mmCIF file of C-alpha atoms in Angstrom:
data_model
loop_
_atom_site.group_PDB
_atom_site.id
_atom_site.type_symbol
_atom_site.label_atom_id
_atom_site.label_comp_id
_atom_site.label_asym_id
_atom_site.label_seq_id
_atom_site.Cartn_x
_atom_site.Cartn_y
_atom_site.Cartn_z
ATOM 1 C CA MET H 1 -65.701 4.368 -10.487
ATOM 2 C CA ALA H 2 -63.858 0.871 -10.602
ATOM 3 C CA LYS H 3 -60.836 0.983 -7.650
ATOM 4 C CA LYS H 4 -57.488 1.688 -8.865
ATOM 5 C CA THR H 5 -54.627 -0.991 -9.058
ATOM 6 C CA LYS H 6 -51.319 -1.747 -9.148
ATOM 7 C CA SER H 7 -49.117 -2.624 -12.496
ATOM 8 C CA TRP H 8 -47.696 -6.177 -12.437
ATOM 9 C CA ASP H 9 -43.734 -5.316 -12.981
ATOM 10 C CA GLY H 10 -43.447 -9.321 -14.310
ATOM 11 C CA TYR H 11 -41.496 -10.338 -10.876
ATOM 12 C CA SER H 12 -43.669 -8.176 -7.829
ATOM 13 C CA LEU H 13 -46.447 -5.538 -6.794
ATOM 14 C CA LYS H 14 -43.231 -4.707 -4.381
ATOM 15 C CA PRO H 15 -41.795 -1.624 -5.319
ATOM 16 C CA ARG H 16 -38.155 -2.669 -6.193
ATOM 17 C CA LYS H 17 -34.936 -1.786 -4.494
ATOM 18 C CA GLU H 18 -31.830 -0.548 -5.799
ATOM 19 C CA MET H 19 -28.817 -2.687 -5.521
ATOM 20 C CA PRO H 20 -26.332 -1.064 -3.022
ATOM 21 C CA GLU H 21 -23.022 0.547 -4.441
ATOM 22 C CA GLY H 22 -19.747 -1.377 -3.426
ATOM 23 C CA LEU H 23 -21.227 -5.018 -3.030
ATOM 24 C CA TRP H 24 -19.638 -6.263 -6.347
ATOM 25 C CA LEU H 25 -16.908 -5.615 -7.578
ATOM 26 C CA ALA H 26 -14.872 -7.004 -10.747
ATOM 27 C CA CYS H 27 -11.354 -8.924 -11.021
ATOM 28 C CA PRO H 28 -8.965 -6.930 -13.187
ATOM 29 C CA SER H 29 -6.990 -9.768 -13.945
ATOM 30 C CA CYS H 30 -9.691 -12.689 -14.918
ATOM 31 C CA LYS H 31 -12.997 -10.698 -15.579
ATOM 32 C CA GLU H 32 -14.692 -12.438 -12.846
ATOM 33 C CA MET H 33 -17.351 -10.509 -10.368
ATOM 34 C CA LEU H 34 -17.151 -10.626 -7.331
ATOM 35 C CA PHE H 35 -18.294 -10.416 -3.859
ATOM 36 C CA ARG H 36 -16.998 -7.553 -2.231
ATOM 37 C CA LYS H 37 -16.819 -9.026 1.818
ATOM 38 C CA THR H 38 -15.570 -12.326 -0.339
ATOM 39 C CA VAL H 39 -12.917 -10.540 -1.393
ATOM 40 C CA ASP H 40 -12.451 -8.675 2.106
ATOM 41 C CA LYS H 41 -12.563 -12.332 4.443
ATOM 42 C CA ASN H 42 -9.967 -13.050 1.542
ATOM 43 C CA MET H 43 -7.346 -10.717 2.481
ATOM 44 C CA GLY H 44 -7.953 -8.642 -0.834
ATOM 45 C CA VAL H 45 -6.934 -11.755 -2.930
ATOM 46 C CA CYS H 46 -9.612 -12.835 -5.954
ATOM 47 C CA PRO H 47 -10.347 -16.054 -4.908
ATOM 48 C CA LYS H 48 -10.675 -17.055 -8.489
ATOM 49 C CA CYS H 49 -7.273 -16.034 -9.927
ATOM 50 C CA GLU H 50 -4.936 -14.855 -6.448
ATOM 51 C CA HIS H 51 -5.127 -11.945 -7.856
ATOM 52 C CA HIS H 52 -4.180 -8.733 -5.106
ATOM 53 C CA PHE H 53 -5.793 -6.142 -4.804
ATOM 54 C CA ARG H 54 -4.663 -2.970 -3.389
ATOM 55 C CA VAL H 55 -5.619 -3.075 0.501
ATOM 56 C CA ASP H 56 -5.292 0.490 2.505
ATOM 57 C CA GLY H 57 -3.038 1.010 5.481
ATOM 58 C CA TRP H 58 -4.226 -0.025 8.381
ATOM 59 C CA THR H 59 -6.201 -2.603 6.660
ATOM 60 C CA ARG H 60 -2.306 -4.161 6.355
ATOM 61 C CA VAL H 61 -1.404 -3.050 9.560
ATOM 62 C CA ASN H 62 -4.145 -5.911 10.694
ATOM 63 C CA GLN H 63 -3.633 -8.129 8.541
ATOM 64 C CA LEU H 64 0.505 -9.016 9.563
ATOM 65 C CA VAL H 65 0.171 -8.240 12.952
ATOM 66 C CA ASP H 66 -0.796 -10.055 16.020
ATOM 67 C CA ASP H 67 -4.083 -8.867 17.383
ATOM 68 C CA GLY H 68 -4.187 -6.257 19.552
ATOM 69 C CA ALA H 69 -0.310 -5.582 19.086
ATOM 70 C CA PHE H 70 0.250 -2.643 17.294
ATOM 71 C CA GLU H 71 1.774 0.839 19.397
ATOM 72 C CA GLU H 72 1.456 3.466 16.836
ATOM 73 C CA LEU H 73 4.634 5.667 16.547
ATOM 74 C CA CYS H 74 4.488 9.056 15.619
ATOM 75 C CA SER H 75 0.542 8.995 15.478
ATOM 76 C CA ASP H 76 -0.099 13.124 15.257
ATOM 77 C CA LEU H 77 2.666 14.109 12.244
ATOM 78 C CA ALA H 78 0.717 15.551 9.225
ATOM 79 C CA SER H 79 1.830 16.807 6.390
ATOM 80 C CA ASP H 80 1.658 21.531 5.892
ATOM 81 C CA ASP H 81 2.062 23.433 2.476
ATOM 82 C CA PRO H 82 5.594 24.409 3.012
ATOM 83 C CA LEU H 83 4.928 25.469 -1.083
ATOM 84 C CA ASN H 84 1.815 26.905 -1.245
ATOM 85 C CA PHE H 85 1.171 24.320 -4.011
ATOM 86 C CA ALA H 86 -1.418 24.922 -6.309
ATOM 87 C CA TRP H 87 -2.445 23.578 -9.814
ATOM 88 C CA LYS H 88 -5.803 23.585 -11.885
ATOM 89 C CA GLY H 89 -7.445 25.782 -9.350
ATOM 90 C CA ASN H 90 -6.511 23.349 -6.712
ATOM 91 C CA ASN H 91 -4.741 23.631 -3.810
ATOM 92 C CA TYR H 92 -1.673 21.531 -1.849
ATOM 93 C CA LYS H 93 -4.107 21.814 1.590
ATOM 94 C CA ASP H 94 -7.317 20.965 0.368
ATOM 95 C CA ARG H 95 -6.315 17.885 -1.015
ATOM 96 C CA LEU H 96 -4.951 17.142 2.013
ATOM 97 C CA GLU H 97 -8.048 17.106 4.107
ATOM 98 C CA LYS H 98 -10.344 15.693 1.350
ATOM 99 C CA ASP H 99 -7.833 12.666 1.637
ATOM 100 C CA ARG H 100 -8.082 13.347 5.731
ATOM 101 C CA ASN H 101 -11.731 12.627 5.997
ATOM 102 C CA LYS H 102 -11.605 9.262 3.522
ATOM 103 C CA GLY H 103 -11.360 7.980 7.056
ATOM 104 C CA VAL H 104 -8.036 6.124 6.299
ATOM 105 C CA GLY H 105 -5.318 8.440 8.316
ATOM 106 C CA ASN H 106 -3.640 11.603 9.054
ATOM 107 C CA GLU H 107 -0.768 10.881 6.486
ATOM 108 C CA ALA H 108 0.613 8.464 3.221
ATOM 109 C CA MET H 109 2.294 6.154 6.243
ATOM 110 C CA ILE H 110 1.622 3.968 9.527
ATOM 111 C CA CYS H 111 4.761 2.466 11.437
ATOM 112 C CA GLY H 112 4.865 1.504 15.133
ATOM 113 C CA LYS H 113 6.120 -1.209 16.711
ATOM 114 C CA GLY H 114 4.137 -4.803 16.797
ATOM 115 C CA TYR H 115 3.977 -8.306 16.308
ATOM 116 C CA ILE H 116 4.411 -10.723 14.328
ATOM 117 C CA ARG H 117 3.268 -14.450 15.474
ATOM 118 C CA GLY H 118 5.031 -13.207 19.001
ATOM 119 C CA ARG H 119 8.398 -11.099 16.482
ATOM 120 C CA GLY H 120 8.415 -7.676 17.627
ATOM 121 C CA VAL H 121 8.953 -5.593 15.120
ATOM 122 C CA MET H 122 9.336 -1.952 13.910
ATOM 123 C CA LEU H 123 6.771 -1.343 11.438
ATOM 124 C CA ALA H 124 6.027 0.842 8.825
ATOM 125 C CA VAL H 125 3.543 0.676 5.854
ATOM 126 C CA MET H 126 2.470 3.344 3.334
ATOM 127 C CA ASN H 127 -1.045 4.209 2.700
ATOM 128 C CA PHE H 128 -2.142 4.109 -1.161
ATOM 129 C CA ASN H 129 -5.208 5.981 -0.640
ATOM 130 C CA PHE H 130 -3.789 8.912 1.007
ATOM 131 C CA LEU H 131 -2.195 10.692 -1.838
ATOM 132 C CA GLY H 132 -1.818 7.942 -3.958
ATOM 133 C CA GLY H 133 1.722 6.848 -0.615
ATOM 134 C CA SER H 134 3.558 9.437 -2.092
ATOM 135 C CA MET H 135 6.345 10.556 0.521
ATOM 136 C CA GLY H 136 6.492 14.065 1.542
ATOM 137 C CA LEU H 137 8.467 15.482 4.397
ATOM 138 C CA VAL H 138 6.603 13.836 7.161
ATOM 139 C CA VAL H 139 6.831 10.053 5.096
ATOM 140 C CA GLY H 140 10.461 10.713 5.463
ATOM 141 C CA GLU H 141 10.348 11.631 8.891
ATOM 142 C CA LYS H 142 8.398 9.119 10.424
ATOM 143 C CA LEU H 143 10.184 6.168 8.494
ATOM 144 C CA CYS H 144 13.442 7.871 9.951
ATOM 145 C CA ALA H 145 11.506 7.100 13.770
ATOM 146 C CA ALA H 146 10.856 4.309 13.025
ATOM 147 C CA VAL H 147 14.494 3.282 12.301
ATOM 148 C CA ASP H 148 15.379 4.900 15.097
ATOM 149 C CA GLN H 149 13.406 3.336 16.961
ATOM 150 C CA ALA H 150 14.250 0.019 16.096
ATOM 151 C CA LEU H 151 17.978 0.504 16.306
ATOM 152 C CA GLU H 152 17.154 1.834 19.987
ATOM 153 C CA GLU H 153 15.521 -1.158 20.679
ATOM 154 C CA ASP H 154 17.496 -4.035 18.540
ATOM 155 C CA LEU H 155 14.224 -4.897 16.372
ATOM 156 C CA PRO H 156 14.229 -5.716 13.307
ATOM 157 C CA LEU H 157 12.259 -3.049 10.375
ATOM 158 C CA VAL H 158 9.537 -3.968 8.189
ATOM 159 C CA VAL H 159 8.762 -1.421 5.519
ATOM 160 C CA VAL H 160 5.740 -2.338 3.233
ATOM 161 C CA SER H 161 5.480 -0.162 0.025
ATOM 162 C CA SER H 162 3.023 0.698 -2.102
ATOM 163 C CA SER H 163 3.597 4.379 -3.632
ATOM 164 C CA GLY H 164 3.579 6.863 -6.698
ATOM 165 C CA GLY H 165 6.354 8.140 -6.043
ATOM 166 C CA ALA H 166 8.442 10.792 -4.080
ATOM 167 C CA ARG H 167 5.397 14.287 -3.449
ATOM 168 C CA MET H 168 5.012 16.814 -6.585
ATOM 169 C CA HIS H 169 2.884 19.154 -4.034
ATOM 170 C CA GLU H 170 6.302 19.404 -2.013
ATOM 171 C CA GLY H 171 8.880 19.911 -4.610
ATOM 172 C CA VAL H 172 12.210 19.365 -3.445
ATOM 173 C CA VAL H 173 11.660 18.904 0.752
ATOM 174 C CA SER H 174 10.211 15.941 -0.708
ATOM 175 C CA LEU H 175 13.168 14.467 -2.648
ATOM 176 C CA GLY H 176 15.631 15.357 0.327
ATOM 177 C CA GLN H 177 13.833 12.385 2.207
ATOM 178 C CA MET H 178 15.307 9.675 -0.551
ATOM 179 C CA ALA H 179 19.175 11.057 0.985
ATOM 180 C CA LYS H 180 18.098 10.876 4.264
ATOM 181 C CA THR H 181 15.727 8.184 5.066
ATOM 182 C CA SER H 182 18.528 6.446 3.020
ATOM 183 C CA ALA H 183 21.407 7.785 5.179
ATOM 184 C CA ALA H 184 19.147 6.210 7.683
ATOM 185 C CA LEU H 185 19.410 3.053 6.466
ATOM 186 C CA ALA H 186 22.472 3.425 6.191
ATOM 187 C CA LYS H 187 23.209 4.004 10.027
ATOM 188 C CA PHE H 188 21.340 1.263 10.795
ATOM 189 C CA ASP H 189 22.441 -1.428 9.002
ATOM 190 C CA ASP H 190 26.374 -0.479 10.019
ATOM 191 C CA ALA H 191 24.402 -1.065 13.837
ATOM 192 C CA GLY H 192 23.771 -5.030 11.859
ATOM 193 C CA GLY H 193 19.694 -3.957 11.838
ATOM 194 C CA LEU H 194 17.392 -6.834 10.125
ATOM 195 C CA PHE H 195 15.559 -4.348 7.249
ATOM 196 C CA ILE H 196 12.783 -6.896 5.387
ATOM 197 C CA SER H 197 11.085 -4.606 2.889
ATOM 198 C CA VAL H 198 8.122 -5.746 1.623
ATOM 199 C CA LEU H 199 6.853 -4.330 -2.266
ATOM 200 C CA THR H 200 3.681 -3.619 -2.690
ATOM 201 C CA ASP H 201 1.095 -3.001 -6.141
ATOM 202 C CA PRO H 202 2.384 -0.283 -7.196
ATOM 203 C CA THR H 203 6.309 0.612 -5.790
ATOM 204 C CA THR H 204 7.592 3.350 -7.828
ATOM 205 C CA GLY H 205 9.260 6.536 -8.610
ATOM 206 C CA GLY H 206 11.586 7.906 -5.639
ATOM 207 C CA VAL H 207 10.650 5.821 -3.282
ATOM 208 C CA THR H 208 11.492 2.578 -5.469
ATOM 209 C CA ALA H 209 14.877 4.739 -6.035
ATOM 210 C CA SER H 210 15.730 5.341 -1.551
ATOM 211 C CA PHE H 211 14.333 3.283 0.801
ATOM 212 C CA ALA H 212 12.636 0.182 -0.862
ATOM 213 C CA MET H 213 15.016 -1.273 -2.509
ATOM 214 C CA LEU H 214 17.512 -1.510 0.282
ATOM 215 C CA GLY H 215 16.206 -3.746 1.788
ATOM 216 C CA ASP H 216 18.490 -6.806 3.108
ATOM 217 C CA VAL H 217 15.314 -9.224 2.678
ATOM 218 C CA ILE H 218 13.421 -8.002 -0.670
ATOM 219 C CA ILE H 219 10.027 -9.167 -0.612
ATOM 220 C CA ALA H 220 7.395 -8.949 -3.176
ATOM 221 C CA GLU H 221 3.605 -9.822 -3.918
ATOM 222 C CA PRO H 222 2.335 -11.683 -6.697
ATOM 223 C CA LYS H 223 2.778 -9.753 -9.769
ATOM 224 C CA ALA H 224 2.981 -6.466 -8.219
ATOM 225 C CA LEU H 225 4.562 -3.001 -10.560
ATOM 226 C CA ILE H 226 7.558 -2.233 -9.450
ATOM 227 C CA GLY H 227 10.393 0.924 -10.874
ATOM 228 C CA PHE H 228 10.818 3.912 -11.345
ATOM 229 C CA ALA H 229 8.825 5.509 -13.842
ATOM 230 C CA GLY H 230 5.868 3.488 -14.586
ATOM 231 C CA PRO H 231 4.867 1.884 -17.902
ATOM 232 C CA ARG H 232 2.525 5.022 -18.946
ATOM 233 C CA THR H 233 5.117 7.434 -18.188
ATOM 234 C CA ILE H 234 7.599 5.659 -20.314
ATOM 235 C CA TYR H 235 5.200 5.767 -23.423
ATOM 236 C CA GLN H 236 4.749 9.332 -22.941
ATOM 237 C CA THR H 237 7.948 10.146 -22.619
ATOM 238 C CA ILE H 238 10.366 8.044 -25.740
ATOM 239 C CA LYS H 239 7.235 6.600 -27.000
ATOM 240 C CA VAL H 240 8.333 2.885 -25.737
ATOM 241 C CA GLU H 241 6.045 0.269 -25.314
ATOM 242 C CA LEU H 242 7.478 -2.617 -22.236
ATOM 243 C CA PRO H 243 7.701 -5.752 -23.319
ATOM 244 C CA GLU H 244 4.349 -7.665 -21.590
ATOM 245 C CA GLY H 245 5.724 -8.206 -17.895
ATOM 246 C CA PHE H 246 7.734 -5.476 -17.801
ATOM 247 C CA GLN H 247 8.645 -4.177 -14.329
ATOM 248 C CA ARG H 248 6.123 -7.178 -12.545
ATOM 249 C CA SER H 249 7.572 -9.304 -9.392
ATOM 250 C CA GLU H 250 7.859 -12.248 -11.441
ATOM 251 C CA PHE H 251 10.365 -10.236 -13.443
ATOM 252 C CA LEU H 252 12.478 -8.305 -11.338
ATOM 253 C CA VAL H 253 12.942 -12.016 -9.153
ATOM 254 C CA GLU H 254 14.144 -13.246 -12.919
ATOM 255 C CA HIS H 255 16.392 -10.152 -12.822
ATOM 256 C CA GLY H 256 18.355 -10.468 -9.178
ATOM 257 C CA PHE H 257 16.346 -7.180 -8.168
ATOM 258 C CA VAL H 258 13.778 -8.984 -5.894
ATOM 259 C CA ASP H 259 14.598 -11.898 -3.501
ATOM 260 C CA MET H 260 11.174 -13.486 -3.717
ATOM 261 C CA ILE H 261 7.700 -13.498 -4.084
ATOM 262 C CA VAL H 262 5.097 -14.335 -0.741
ATOM 263 C CA SER H 263 1.579 -14.125 -1.539
ATOM 264 C CA ARG H 264 -0.314 -12.100 0.952
ATOM 265 C CA HIS H 265 -1.476 -14.544 3.042
ATOM 266 C CA ASP H 266 1.826 -16.495 3.719
ATOM 267 C CA LEU H 267 3.516 -12.854 4.259
ATOM 268 C CA ARG H 268 2.801 -13.432 7.980
ATOM 269 C CA ALA H 269 4.194 -17.001 8.078
ATOM 270 C CA GLU H 270 7.482 -16.022 5.856
ATOM 271 C CA ILE H 271 8.594 -12.755 7.934
ATOM 272 C CA SER H 272 8.547 -14.875 10.789
ATOM 273 C CA ARG H 273 10.532 -16.978 9.570
ATOM 274 C CA LEU H 274 13.367 -14.950 8.497
ATOM 275 C CA VAL H 275 13.504 -12.621 11.549
ATOM 276 C CA ASP H 276 13.980 -16.445 13.164
ATOM 277 C CA TYR H 277 16.259 -17.467 10.788
ATOM 278 C CA CYS H 278 18.510 -14.167 11.328
ATOM 279 C CA GLY H 279 18.630 -14.066 14.908
ATOM 280 C CA LYS H 280 16.476 -11.138 15.647
ATOM 281 C CA LYS H 281 13.438 -12.694 17.770
#
């Protein structure tokens, strides 16, 4: 009997290995296929066209603060389900649990004390990977706690926003945090505090309509979507297509809603410069 031989597939007699998922990603701006590790090493910025990809909250914290110089505040606070909210056979508690299991934290905001190029700051970073960075009761309480701590220790406050707005699952409980955070920042301003607001893609809804736009200095990353209602919501409501570039960082700078656009690579340097300039180091 003739001995069986393996068939040749044109490349190798060895079994092919499947390409692991997630190694490559397409840039939505220049359409280039990018090696994910290259993008990660470049702080989540496309090396071809400088498109700023969204990054999770802890990645953002690590990009901003000096190594080992962050003490988290209110890490034990977590959302509950005050309205027993359910929709389409799903419920809010299950959604919370699902997002917590992603390993990106237990809420849509991380706050704490840290150092940015040796300057002490109170830092609050929104986490878009957790329920779209939406602001619920806990997010509002964390921000107010950060404001109070900054006031007590005479530290500048830096807030990085990345949010789909107020969290519908908590209804008026969430909406009430728009007023509470704004009142806390008004108190901080009366005491002479420095508030630097950093807007990233996207910053929309109740977050834009409250604390995100109240900074003494408002910085935006390039081409970030910033507005109250997003383009899709506007079209679905009034059937109007927005002009090209409307609600983007460059449009807002031109019309005086944002002070400056700063690349992610330069954000640490710019924040530290502002802290020095305002005499808060």
